[in-house]
């Protein structure tokens, strides 16, 4: 038997491992099973090239918990280790990064990236165990070996009696980590981190029902048998070729990823690239709500089928974090900090590749089945609009498939829209004005006024629409968006011919003063406008610029304008050519004039959805009185 000291000059390495990684100490199981998987896959490779003269067979990794003895056993049937290899890989190589580890982290905050980053994967065992044993038999014709360490730099190494190939690691669980002796906890961790590992993982047994024999009676119970409980799927869908998968396979895999998700995904994108980096995966477009925050952290990141994280910001472009699915890349380190990932060159390439791939898939879906794409538009538009805002390359590609729906349920690409409206909706300054509504019901009268002029009105109701319009206006020449209630329709698209007012300038000034006197508390800016006599007498509008800045500020951005706490601002446009407006001007008594102004204003407010509460009650009472 040999004894010795692990090759590290600082004796307090174990307390440091425990201290710095305590917040994430559950990863010990992931690390040890990753090592077992590597050992098994190495054996597979060596047997395939004839270097290992053994039968590979159907190896499994087994995890066993002995609650009474406070032990966890992790056993593989992989390559195994000789005495010299244990000395090299466990006592020396694992600690080659120890000095760097101490220098970098002794005063640092906790960082979940320490262990994998410094080659200390095996030693994560000491986060939960106060003693660890390794019993290993190499595929080479050499004696088995037994290594023991109690969490100090001392170890013992002796020959073992193990006859079958592979490695068993035995953890003597520490008093502060007994939660890991619960079957339910181990099952939870295996499901979280190792659900798709490439080697079958056995954890206990389960009862399986067998077919009844032909001569069995109807009320005879079906026979059962105990079988190994393999808790992972070693061949998940993303490891297969797209040509080998059908639609149902993708849906089945989605249910496997998200067992509590009952809605089917809208469509999927299979990623498969081997240059300039390796990446596979499947992304799903789920049905999305307008709440951008609820959606995130649904994509799972793997490294060689080992779960790393579901916080993929920095790896996946931010607008795609609302999707679901899996990304697997051996080029992404298993354990590193987020700042490291975001600065990593390979990761940036991965991010731009995924952006391009998603854009190409959306374009092909649009081209191949436009009708289906239009039907799904409302469920996917938030992702696409967010992508157009945040990624310039995606913005360029989205020109081909981003849709602009109208209030009547028609869909146009921007090019189609431009072609449709340029003759009727170009103003006197040669600017194309795109009219839109954000709420069909609330803005109904304004939509009707625009449509009566032959104008097309878009329905743009996503939460980031103000930001998107700003981006479109700045990227295209002579384009502006105007919500239908931002002004009277004649002012939204100003043409050369302006209507002549029936009222003189003096009469307009006098009437304006009378109206301002009555509505002094209401906070409206009164504008006297000569419009068609069939247009409403009073119209309330909300200035496009002010309202849009306020909306942008509320959804992030536009804050420099300081609009966040501003009161709502409205214009009251008075149609000087309407018969009722002339009557208000010529009314003999102040009382009747005040009543007509208030009634007209309230009708305009009702049309705009601004008449509520006590004022609505008073308006209804007053209207009944007038009818009588």
Coordinates of C-alpha atoms in Angstrom, one line a residue:
X1 CA 0.0 0.0 0.0
X2 CA 1.2 3.5 -0.8
X3 CA 0.5 6.7 1.0
X4 CA 1.4 10.2 0.1
X5 CA 0.4 13.8 -0.2
X6 CA -1.5 15.2 -3.1
X7 CA 0.7 17.5 -5.2
X8 CA -0.5 20.8 -3.9
X9 CA 1.5 23.2 -1.7
X10 CA -1.5 24.8 0.0
X11 CA -3.2 22.5 2.5
X12 CA -6.5 24.4 2.7
X13 CA -7.6 23.6 -0.9
X14 CA -10.5 21.4 0.3
X15 CA -12.1 23.9 2.6
X16 CA -11.8 26.5 -0.2
X17 CA -13.6 24.2 -2.7
X18 CA -16.4 23.7 -0.2
X19 CA -16.6 27.3 0.7
X20 CA -16.5 28.8 -2.8
X21 CA -18.8 26.3 -4.4
X22 CA -21.2 25.8 -1.6
X23 CA -23.9 27.7 -3.3
X24 CA -23.8 25.3 -6.2
X25 CA -22.7 22.1 -4.5
X26 CA -25.3 20.0 -6.2
X27 CA -23.2 20.0 -9.4
X28 CA -20.9 17.2 -7.8
X29 CA -23.3 14.6 -9.3
X30 CA -23.1 16.2 -12.8
X31 CA -19.3 16.3 -12.7
X32 CA -18.9 12.7 -11.5
X33 CA -21.4 11.4 -14.1
X34 CA -19.7 13.5 -16.8
X35 CA -16.4 11.8 -15.9
X36 CA -18.0 8.3 -16.0
X37 CA -19.5 9.1 -19.4
X38 CA -16.1 10.3 -20.7
X39 CA -14.5 7.1 -19.5
X40 CA -17.2 5.0 -21.2
X41 CA -17.0 6.9 -24.5
X42 CA -13.2 6.7 -24.5
X43 CA -13.5 2.9 -24.2
X44 CA -15.9 2.9 -27.1
X45 CA -13.4 4.8 -29.3
X46 CA -10.5 2.6 -28.3
X47 CA -12.4 -0.6 -29.1
X48 CA -13.6 0.9 -32.4
X49 CA -10.0 1.5 -33.6
X50 CA -8.8 -1.8 -32.2
X51 CA -6.6 -0.3 -29.5
X52 CA -8.6 -1.9 -26.6
X53 CA -8.9 -5.7 -27.1
X54 CA -12.1 -6.0 -25.0
X55 CA -15.8 -6.3 -25.7
X56 CA -17.5 -2.8 -25.5
X57 CA -21.0 -4.4 -25.0
X58 CA -23.8 -2.2 -23.7
X59 CA -22.3 -0.3 -20.8
X60 CA -24.3 1.6 -18.2
X61 CA -23.6 4.0 -15.4
X62 CA -25.2 3.1 -12.1
X63 CA -26.0 5.4 -9.2
X64 CA -26.8 3.9 -5.8
X65 CA -27.7 5.5 -2.5
X66 CA -27.1 3.7 0.8
X67 CA -28.9 5.9 3.3
X68 CA -28.0 3.8 6.4
X69 CA -24.3 3.9 5.7
X70 CA -24.5 7.5 4.3
X71 CA -22.9 6.4 1.0
X72 CA -23.4 7.3 -2.7
X73 CA -21.9 4.9 -5.2
X74 CA -21.3 5.9 -8.9
X75 CA -20.1 3.0 -11.0
X76 CA -19.2 3.0 -14.7
X77 CA -18.1 0.2 -17.1
X78 CA -15.6 2.5 -18.9
X79 CA -11.9 2.6 -19.5
X80 CA -10.9 2.3 -15.9
X81 CA -7.5 3.5 -14.4
X82 CA -4.2 1.8 -13.5
X83 CA -2.3 2.8 -10.4
X84 CA 0.0 5.1 -12.4
X85 CA -3.0 6.7 -14.0
X86 CA -4.6 7.4 -10.7
X87 CA -1.4 9.0 -9.5
X88 CA -1.2 11.1 -12.6
X89 CA -4.9 12.1 -13.2
X90 CA -6.2 12.3 -9.6
X91 CA -3.1 13.3 -7.6
X92 CA -1.4 15.6 -10.0
X93 CA -3.4 16.8 -13.0
X94 CA -6.5 17.6 -11.0
X95 CA -4.4 20.0 -9.0
X96 CA -2.4 21.6 -11.7
X97 CA -4.7 24.6 -11.6
X98 CA -4.8 24.7 -7.8
X99 CA -2.4 27.6 -7.3
X100 CA -4.1 29.6 -10.0
X101 CA -7.4 28.7 -8.4
X102 CA -6.3 30.1 -5.0
X103 CA -4.8 33.2 -6.4
X104 CA -7.9 34.1 -8.4
X105 CA -10.6 33.1 -6.0
X106 CA -9.5 33.3 -2.4
X107 CA -10.9 36.9 -2.2
X108 CA -13.5 36.6 -4.9
X109 CA -17.2 36.1 -4.8
X110 CA -18.7 32.7 -5.3
X111 CA -18.5 31.6 -8.9
X112 CA -20.1 28.5 -10.2
X113 CA -17.4 28.3 -12.9
X114 CA -14.5 27.4 -10.6
X115 CA -14.5 23.6 -10.7
X116 CA -14.7 22.9 -14.4
X117 CA -12.6 25.9 -15.3
X118 CA -9.6 24.6 -13.3
X119 CA -9.8 20.9 -14.0
X120 CA -11.1 20.1 -10.6
X121 CA -14.2 18.2 -11.6
X122 CA -13.5 15.1 -9.6
X123 CA -12.8 17.1 -6.5
X124 CA -16.3 18.6 -6.5
X125 CA -17.1 15.3 -4.6
X126 CA -15.6 17.0 -1.5
X127 CA -18.3 19.6 -1.5
X128 CA -20.7 16.9 -0.2
X129 CA -18.4 14.1 1.1
X130 CA -15.8 14.1 3.9
X131 CA -14.2 11.0 2.5
X132 CA -14.0 9.7 -1.1
X133 CA -12.9 6.3 -2.4
X134 CA -12.0 5.3 -6.0
X135 CA -12.0 1.6 -6.9
X136 CA -10.9 1.1 -10.5
X137 CA -9.9 -1.7 -12.9
X138 CA -8.3 -0.6 -16.2
X139 CA -9.2 -2.3 -19.5
X140 CA -5.4 -3.0 -19.6
X141 CA -4.3 -6.2 -18.0
X142 CA -3.2 -4.6 -14.7
X143 CA -4.4 -5.0 -11.1
X144 CA -7.3 -3.1 -9.8
X145 CA -6.5 -0.2 -7.5
X146 CA -8.2 1.4 -4.4
X147 CA -7.6 5.1 -3.7
X148 CA -8.9 6.8 -0.5
X149 CA -8.8 10.5 0.6
X150 CA -10.5 12.0 3.6
X151 CA -10.6 15.6 2.4
X152 CA -7.0 16.5 3.5
X153 CA -4.1 16.4 1.1
X154 CA -3.2 12.9 2.4
X155 CA -4.3 9.8 0.4
X156 CA -3.8 6.1 0.4
X157 CA -3.4 3.8 -2.6
X158 CA -3.5 0.0 -2.6
X159 CA -4.4 -2.9 -4.7
X160 CA -8.1 -3.9 -4.9
X161 CA -10.1 -7.1 -5.6
X162 CA -12.3 -5.6 -8.3
X163 CA -12.5 -8.0 -11.3
X164 CA -14.8 -6.2 -13.7
X165 CA -13.6 -3.3 -15.8
X166 CA -14.5 0.3 -14.9
X167 CA -14.5 2.7 -12.0
X168 CA -16.6 2.9 -8.8
X169 CA -16.6 6.1 -6.8
X170 CA -17.9 5.9 -3.2
X171 CA -18.8 9.2 -1.4
X172 CA -19.1 9.2 2.4
X173 CA -21.6 12.0 2.7
X174 CA -20.8 14.7 5.2
X175 CA -23.3 15.7 8.0
X176 CA -24.2 19.0 6.3
X177 CA -25.1 17.3 3.0
X178 CA -27.4 14.5 4.1
X179 CA -30.1 15.9 1.7
X180 CA -28.2 14.0 -1.0
X181 CA -29.0 10.7 0.6
X182 CA -32.7 11.1 -0.4
X183 CA -33.6 9.1 -3.5
X184 CA -36.0 12.0 -4.6
X185 CA -33.1 14.5 -4.5
X186 CA -30.7 12.3 -6.5
X187 CA -33.5 11.6 -9.0
X188 CA -34.2 15.3 -9.3
X189 CA -30.5 16.1 -10.0
X190 CA -30.1 13.3 -12.5
X191 CA -33.2 14.5 -14.3
X192 CA -31.9 18.1 -14.3
X193 CA -28.3 17.6 -15.4
X194 CA -28.1 14.2 -17.0
X195 CA -31.5 13.7 -18.6
X196 CA -29.9 13.4 -22.1
X197 CA -26.4 11.9 -21.3
X198 CA -25.2 9.6 -24.1
X199 CA -24.7 6.6 -21.8
X200 CA -27.7 5.0 -20.0
X201 CA -27.9 5.9 -16.3
X202 CA -29.5 3.4 -14.0
X203 CA -31.0 4.5 -10.7
X204 CA -32.8 1.7 -9.0
X205 CA -35.4 -0.5 -10.6
X206 CA -39.0 -0.2 -11.6
X207 CA -41.9 -2.6 -12.1
X208 CA -42.8 -3.3 -15.7
X209 CA -46.1 -4.9 -16.8
X210 CA -45.8 -7.8 -19.2
X211 CA -48.3 -9.0 -21.8
X212 CA -50.7 -11.7 -20.4
X213 CA -50.1 -15.2 -21.6
X214 CA -52.6 -16.5 -24.2
X215 CA -54.2 -19.0 -21.8
X216 CA -54.7 -16.4 -19.0
X217 CA -58.2 -15.7 -17.8
X218 CA -59.7 -12.2 -18.2
X219 CA -59.5 -11.4 -14.4
X220 CA -56.0 -12.8 -14.0
X221 CA -53.5 -10.0 -13.1
X222 CA -51.0 -9.2 -15.8
X223 CA -47.5 -10.5 -14.9
X224 CA -44.8 -8.0 -13.9
X225 CA -41.0 -7.9 -13.7
X226 CA -38.4 -5.7 -12.1
X227 CA -36.2 -3.9 -14.7
X228 CA -33.4 -1.4 -14.4
X229 CA -34.8 2.2 -14.1
X230 CA -32.9 4.1 -16.8
X231 CA -33.6 7.7 -16.0
X232 CA -32.1 9.3 -19.2
X233 CA -32.7 9.3 -22.9
X234 CA -29.2 8.7 -24.4
X235 CA -30.3 9.5 -28.0
X236 CA -32.4 12.7 -27.8
X237 CA -33.8 14.2 -31.0
X238 CA -31.2 16.9 -31.5
X239 CA -28.4 14.3 -31.8
X240 CA -30.2 12.8 -34.9
X241 CA -30.2 14.0 -38.5
X242 CA -33.3 16.2 -39.4
X243 CA -33.9 13.8 -42.3
X244 CA -34.5 11.0 -39.8
X245 CA -37.1 12.9 -37.8
X246 CA -40.8 13.5 -38.5
X247 CA -43.0 16.3 -37.1
X248 CA -44.3 13.9 -34.4
X249 CA -40.8 13.2 -33.3
X250 CA -40.1 16.9 -32.7
X251 CA -43.4 17.3 -30.8
X252 CA -42.6 14.2 -28.7
X253 CA -39.2 15.7 -27.8
X254 CA -40.9 19.0 -26.9
X255 CA -43.1 17.2 -24.4
X256 CA -40.0 15.4 -23.0
X257 CA -38.3 18.8 -22.5
X258 CA -41.4 20.5 -21.0
X259 CA -43.7 17.9 -19.5
X260 CA -45.9 20.6 -17.9
X261 CA -46.4 22.5 -21.2
X262 CA -49.7 21.5 -22.7
X263 CA -49.7 23.7 -25.8
X264 CA -48.0 22.3 -28.9
X265 CA -45.2 24.5 -30.3
X266 CA -46.0 26.4 -33.5
X267 CA -42.9 25.1 -35.4
X268 CA -39.2 24.1 -34.8
X269 CA -35.8 25.0 -36.1
X270 CA -33.2 22.2 -36.2
X271 CA -29.7 23.5 -35.8
X272 CA -26.8 21.5 -37.2
X273 CA -23.4 23.0 -37.9
X274 CA -19.8 21.7 -37.7
X275 CA -17.8 24.6 -39.0
X276 CA -16.5 27.1 -37.8
X277 CA -17.7 25.5 -34.5
X278 CA -19.8 22.5 -33.5
X279 CA -23.4 23.1 -32.6
X280 CA -26.5 21.1 -32.7
X281 CA -29.9 21.7 -31.2
X282 CA -33.6 22.2 -31.8
X283 CA -35.4 25.5 -31.1
X284 CA -39.2 25.8 -30.8
X285 CA -41.5 28.8 -31.3
X286 CA -44.1 28.5 -28.6
X287 CA -47.3 30.6 -28.5
X288 CA -46.2 33.8 -27.0
X289 CA -48.1 36.4 -24.9
X290 CA -47.3 40.1 -25.0
X291 CA -45.5 39.9 -21.6
X292 CA -41.8 39.8 -22.6
X293 CA -40.5 38.9 -19.2
X294 CA -42.5 35.8 -18.5
X295 CA -41.1 34.0 -21.5
X296 CA -37.3 33.8 -20.8
X297 CA -35.0 31.1 -19.6
X298 CA -36.7 28.2 -21.4
X299 CA -33.8 27.3 -23.8
X300 CA -31.5 24.7 -22.2
X301 CA -27.8 24.8 -22.9
X302 CA -25.9 21.5 -23.1
X303 CA -22.2 20.6 -23.6
X304 CA -22.0 17.1 -25.1
X305 CA -25.4 16.2 -23.8
X306 CA -24.6 17.5 -20.3
X307 CA -26.9 20.2 -19.0
X308 CA -25.1 23.5 -18.3
X309 CA -27.8 26.2 -17.8
X310 CA -31.1 27.5 -18.9
X311 CA -29.9 31.1 -18.6
X312 CA -28.6 31.5 -22.2
X313 CA -28.4 35.2 -22.5
X314 CA -25.1 36.1 -24.2
X315 CA -25.1 32.7 -26.1
X316 CA -28.4 33.1 -27.8
X317 CA -29.3 36.6 -29.1
X318 CA -31.6 38.2 -26.5
X319 CA -34.7 38.3 -28.7
X320 CA -34.5 34.5 -29.1
X321 CA -34.4 33.8 -25.3
X322 CA -38.2 33.8 -25.6
X323 CA -38.0 30.6 -27.6
X324 CA -37.7 27.1 -26.1
X325 CA -35.6 24.1 -26.9
X326 CA -32.0 22.9 -26.7
X327 CA -28.6 24.0 -27.8
X328 CA -25.6 21.7 -27.5
X329 CA -22.0 22.7 -28.3
X330 CA -18.8 21.1 -27.2
X331 CA -17.2 24.6 -27.9
X332 CA -19.0 26.1 -24.9
X333 CA -17.1 25.5 -21.6
X334 CA -19.0 23.5 -19.1
X335 CA -18.3 25.7 -16.1
X336 CA -17.6 29.4 -16.7
X337 CA -18.9 32.7 -15.6
X338 CA -21.5 34.5 -17.6
X339 CA -19.0 37.4 -18.3
X340 CA -16.5 34.9 -19.6
X341 CA -19.1 33.4 -22.0
X342 CA -20.2 36.8 -23.2
X343 CA -16.6 37.8 -24.1
X344 CA -15.8 34.5 -25.7
X345 CA -15.2 34.7 -29.5
X346 CA -16.7 31.2 -30.2
X347 CA -19.9 32.2 -28.3
X348 CA -20.3 35.4 -30.4
X349 CA -20.1 33.3 -33.6
X350 CA -22.7 30.9 -32.2
X351 CA -25.0 33.8 -31.4
X352 CA -24.8 35.2 -35.0
X353 CA -25.2 31.8 -36.5
X354 CA -28.4 31.1 -34.6
X355 CA -29.8 34.5 -35.6
X356 CA -29.1 33.8 -39.3
X357 CA -30.5 30.3 -39.1
X358 CA -33.7 31.4 -37.4
X359 CA -34.2 34.2 -40.0
X360 CA -33.7 31.7 -42.9
X361 CA -36.2 29.3 -41.4
X362 CA -38.8 32.0 -40.9
X363 CA -38.3 33.1 -44.5
X364 CA -38.8 29.6 -45.8
X365 CA -41.9 29.0 -43.7
X366 CA -43.3 32.3 -45.1
X367 CA -42.5 31.4 -48.7
X368 CA -43.6 27.8 -48.5
X369 CA -46.9 28.4 -46.8
X370 CA -47.8 32.0 -46.5
X371 CA -51.4 31.3 -45.3
X372 CA -50.2 29.2 -42.3
X373 CA -47.5 31.8 -41.5
X374 CA -50.2 34.6 -41.4
X375 CA -52.3 32.5 -39.1
X376 CA -49.4 32.2 -36.7
X377 CA -48.3 35.8 -37.0
X378 CA -49.9 37.0 -33.8
X379 CA -48.3 34.2 -31.8
X380 CA -44.7 34.9 -33.1
X381 CA -44.7 38.6 -33.9
X382 CA -43.3 39.7 -30.5
X383 CA -40.1 37.7 -31.1
X384 CA -39.7 38.9 -34.7
X385 CA -40.4 42.6 -33.8
X386 CA -38.0 42.4 -30.8
X387 CA -35.4 40.8 -33.1
X388 CA -35.8 43.6 -35.7
X389 CA -35.2 46.1 -33.0
X390 CA -32.2 44.5 -31.4
X391 CA -30.3 42.8 -34.2
X392 CA -29.4 44.8 -37.3
X393 CA -28.7 41.6 -39.3
X394 CA -32.0 40.1 -38.4
X395 CA -33.7 43.4 -39.3
X396 CA -32.3 43.2 -42.8
X397 CA -33.4 39.6 -43.3
X398 CA -36.9 40.2 -41.7
X399 CA -37.7 42.6 -44.6
X400 CA -38.8 39.5 -46.5
X401 CA -41.1 37.9 -43.9
X402 CA -42.1 40.5 -41.3
X403 CA -45.8 41.2 -41.7
X404 CA -48.0 44.3 -41.2
X405 CA -51.6 43.3 -40.5
X406 CA -54.5 45.6 -41.2
X407 CA -57.6 46.2 -39.1
X408 CA -59.5 44.1 -41.7
X409 CA -57.2 41.1 -41.2
X410 CA -55.1 41.5 -44.4
X411 CA -51.3 40.9 -44.2
X412 CA -48.7 42.8 -46.1
X413 CA -44.9 42.7 -46.2
X414 CA -43.5 46.2 -46.0
X415 CA -42.8 46.2 -49.8
X416 CA -46.4 45.1 -50.5
X417 CA -47.7 47.8 -48.1
X418 CA -45.7 50.5 -49.7
X419 CA -46.8 49.6 -53.2
X420 CA -50.5 49.5 -52.0
X421 CA -50.6 52.9 -50.3
X422 CA -48.0 55.1 -51.9
X423 CA -50.5 56.7 -54.3
X424 CA -53.2 57.6 -51.7
X425 CA -51.1 58.0 -48.5
X426 CA -48.2 60.2 -49.7
X427 CA -48.5 63.7 -48.3
X428 CA -47.8 67.1 -49.9
X429 CA -44.1 66.8 -48.7
X430 CA -43.7 63.5 -50.5
X431 CA -43.7 61.5 -47.3
X432 CA -45.4 58.1 -47.1
X433 CA -47.7 58.1 -44.0
X434 CA -48.6 54.7 -42.6
X435 CA -51.7 54.9 -40.5
X436 CA -52.2 52.4 -37.7
X437 CA -54.5 51.6 -34.8
X438 CA -53.5 49.9 -31.5
X439 CA -57.0 49.0 -30.4
X440 CA -59.7 48.3 -33.0
X441 CA -62.6 48.8 -30.6
X442 CA -61.4 51.9 -28.8
X443 CA -60.3 53.7 -32.0
X444 CA -63.2 52.6 -34.1
X445 CA -64.5 56.0 -35.1
X446 CA -61.0 57.2 -36.1
X447 CA -60.4 54.0 -38.2
X448 CA -63.8 54.6 -39.9
X449 CA -62.8 58.2 -40.7
X450 CA -59.5 57.0 -42.3
X451 CA -61.1 54.2 -44.2
X452 CA -63.8 56.5 -45.6
X453 CA -61.0 58.4 -47.3
X454 CA -59.8 55.1 -48.8
X455 CA -56.8 54.8 -46.5
X456 CA -55.4 51.5 -45.3
X457 CA -55.1 51.2 -41.5
X458 CA -52.7 48.7 -39.9
X459 CA -53.3 47.0 -36.6
X460 CA -50.1 47.3 -34.5
X461 CA -50.7 46.3 -31.0
X462 CA -47.6 44.7 -29.6
X463 CA -45.9 46.3 -26.5
X464 CA -42.8 47.4 -28.4
X465 CA -44.5 48.8 -31.5
X466 CA -43.4 52.4 -30.7
X467 CA -39.8 51.4 -30.7
X468 CA -40.2 49.4 -33.9
X469 CA -41.8 52.4 -35.7
X470 CA -39.0 54.6 -34.6
X471 CA -36.5 52.1 -36.1
X472 CA -38.4 51.8 -39.4
X473 CA -38.7 55.6 -39.7
X474 CA -35.0 56.0 -39.2
X475 CA -34.0 53.2 -41.6
X476 CA -36.2 54.3 -44.5
X477 CA -36.5 57.6 -46.3
X478 CA -39.6 59.7 -46.3
X479 CA -41.7 57.5 -44.0
X480 CA -43.7 58.2 -40.9
X481 CA -46.2 56.2 -38.8
X482 CA -49.2 58.0 -37.3
X483 CA -51.8 56.4 -35.1
X484 CA -55.3 57.2 -36.4
X485 CA -56.3 59.1 -33.3
X486 CA -53.1 61.3 -33.3
X487 CA -54.9 64.1 -35.3
X488 CA -57.8 64.7 -37.6
X489 CA -57.4 62.4 -40.6
X490 CA -56.9 65.4 -43.0
X491 CA -54.0 66.5 -40.8
X492 CA -52.5 63.1 -40.6
X493 CA -51.9 63.0 -44.3
X494 CA -51.8 66.6 -45.4
X495 CA -52.7 67.2 -49.0
X496 CA -52.5 70.5 -50.9
X497 CA -56.2 71.4 -50.9
X498 CA -57.2 72.6 -47.5
X499 CA -60.9 73.3 -46.7
X500 CA -62.0 76.9 -46.3
X501 CA -63.4 77.9 -43.0
X502 CA -67.0 79.1 -42.7
X503 CA -65.9 81.2 -39.7
X504 CA -63.8 84.3 -39.9
X505 CA -60.6 84.6 -37.9
X506 CA -62.3 86.8 -35.4
X507 CA -65.2 84.3 -35.0
X508 CA -62.7 81.5 -34.5
X509 CA -60.8 83.4 -31.8
X510 CA -64.0 84.3 -30.1
X511 CA -65.3 80.7 -30.1
X512 CA -61.9 79.3 -29.0
X513 CA -62.0 81.6 -26.0
X514 CA -65.6 80.5 -25.1
X515 CA -64.6 76.8 -25.3
X516 CA -61.4 77.3 -23.3
X517 CA -63.5 79.1 -20.7
X518 CA -65.9 76.2 -20.3
X519 CA -63.3 73.4 -20.3
X520 CA -60.6 75.2 -18.4
X521 CA -60.1 72.3 -15.9
X522 CA -60.0 69.5 -18.5
X523 CA -56.4 70.0 -19.7
X524 CA -57.1 70.1 -23.5
X525 CA -55.3 72.2 -26.1
X526 CA -58.0 73.7 -28.3
X527 CA -57.3 73.9 -32.1
X528 CA -59.7 75.4 -34.6
X529 CA -59.6 73.5 -37.9
X530 CA -61.5 73.9 -41.2
X531 CA -62.7 70.4 -42.1
X532 CA -65.3 68.7 -44.1
X533 CA -68.8 69.7 -42.7
X534 CA -69.6 65.9 -42.4
X535 CA -66.7 65.3 -40.0
X536 CA -67.4 65.4 -36.3
X537 CA -67.7 68.8 -34.6
X538 CA -65.3 68.0 -31.8
X539 CA -62.5 65.4 -32.1
X540 CA -60.0 64.5 -29.4
X541 CA -56.5 63.5 -30.6
X542 CA -53.3 62.5 -28.8
X543 CA -50.1 64.0 -30.4
X544 CA -48.1 61.1 -32.0
X545 CA -44.7 62.2 -30.8
X546 CA -45.6 62.9 -27.2
X547 CA -47.6 59.7 -26.8
X548 CA -45.0 57.6 -28.6
X549 CA -42.2 58.9 -26.4
X550 CA -44.3 58.1 -23.3
X551 CA -45.0 54.6 -24.5
X552 CA -41.3 54.0 -25.3
X553 CA -40.3 55.2 -21.9
X554 CA -42.7 52.8 -20.3
X555 CA -41.3 49.8 -22.2
X556 CA -37.7 50.8 -21.8
X557 CA -36.0 53.5 -23.8
X558 CA -37.0 57.1 -24.6
X559 CA -36.2 58.0 -21.0
X560 CA -34.0 60.9 -22.0
X561 CA -37.2 62.8 -22.9
X562 CA -38.3 62.5 -19.3
X563 CA -41.8 61.6 -20.4
X564 CA -42.4 58.9 -17.8
X565 CA -44.4 60.9 -15.3
X566 CA -46.0 63.4 -17.7
X567 CA -49.8 63.6 -17.7
X568 CA -51.7 62.5 -20.8
X569 CA -51.8 65.3 -23.4
X570 CA -54.8 65.7 -25.7
X571 CA -55.8 68.1 -28.4
X572 CA -59.4 69.1 -28.9
X573 CA -59.9 69.8 -32.6
X574 CA -63.0 72.0 -33.3
X575 CA -64.4 71.6 -36.8
X576 CA -65.2 75.2 -37.8
X577 CA -67.3 74.0 -40.7
X578 CA -69.7 71.9 -38.7
X579 CA -73.3 73.1 -38.2
X580 CA -73.3 72.5 -34.5
X581 CA -70.1 74.6 -34.0
X582 CA -71.8 77.5 -35.8
X583 CA -74.8 77.1 -33.5
X584 CA -72.5 77.2 -30.4
X585 CA -71.0 80.4 -31.6
X586 CA -74.4 82.0 -32.2
X587 CA -76.2 80.8 -29.1
X588 CA -77.7 83.8 -27.2
X589 CA -77.4 82.5 -23.6
X590 CA -74.1 81.5 -21.9
X591 CA -75.9 78.7 -20.1
X592 CA -77.0 77.0 -23.3
X593 CA -73.6 77.5 -24.9
X594 CA -71.9 75.9 -21.9
X595 CA -74.3 72.9 -22.1
X596 CA -73.7 72.4 -25.8
X597 CA -69.9 72.6 -25.4
X598 CA -69.9 70.1 -22.5
X599 CA -72.2 67.7 -24.3
X600 CA -70.1 67.9 -27.5
X601 CA -66.9 67.5 -25.5
X602 CA -68.3 64.5 -23.7
X603 CA -69.4 62.8 -26.9
X604 CA -65.8 63.3 -28.2
X605 CA -64.4 61.9 -25.0
X606 CA -66.9 58.9 -25.2
X607 CA -65.6 58.2 -28.7
X608 CA -62.0 58.2 -27.4
X609 CA -62.8 56.0 -24.4
X610 CA -61.9 58.8 -22.0
X611 CA -65.3 59.3 -20.4
X612 CA -65.4 57.3 -17.2
X613 CA -66.7 57.2 -13.6
X614 CA -68.6 60.1 -12.2
X615 CA -68.3 62.1 -15.4
X616 CA -69.9 59.3 -17.5
X617 CA -72.8 59.1 -15.0
X618 CA -73.4 62.8 -15.2
X619 CA -73.2 62.7 -19.0
X620 CA -75.9 59.9 -19.2
X621 CA -78.2 61.8 -16.8
X622 CA -77.8 65.0 -18.8
X623 CA -78.4 63.2 -22.1
X624 CA -81.7 61.8 -20.7
X625 CA -82.8 65.3 -19.6
X626 CA -82.1 66.6 -23.1
X627 CA -84.2 63.8 -24.7
X628 CA -87.1 64.7 -22.5

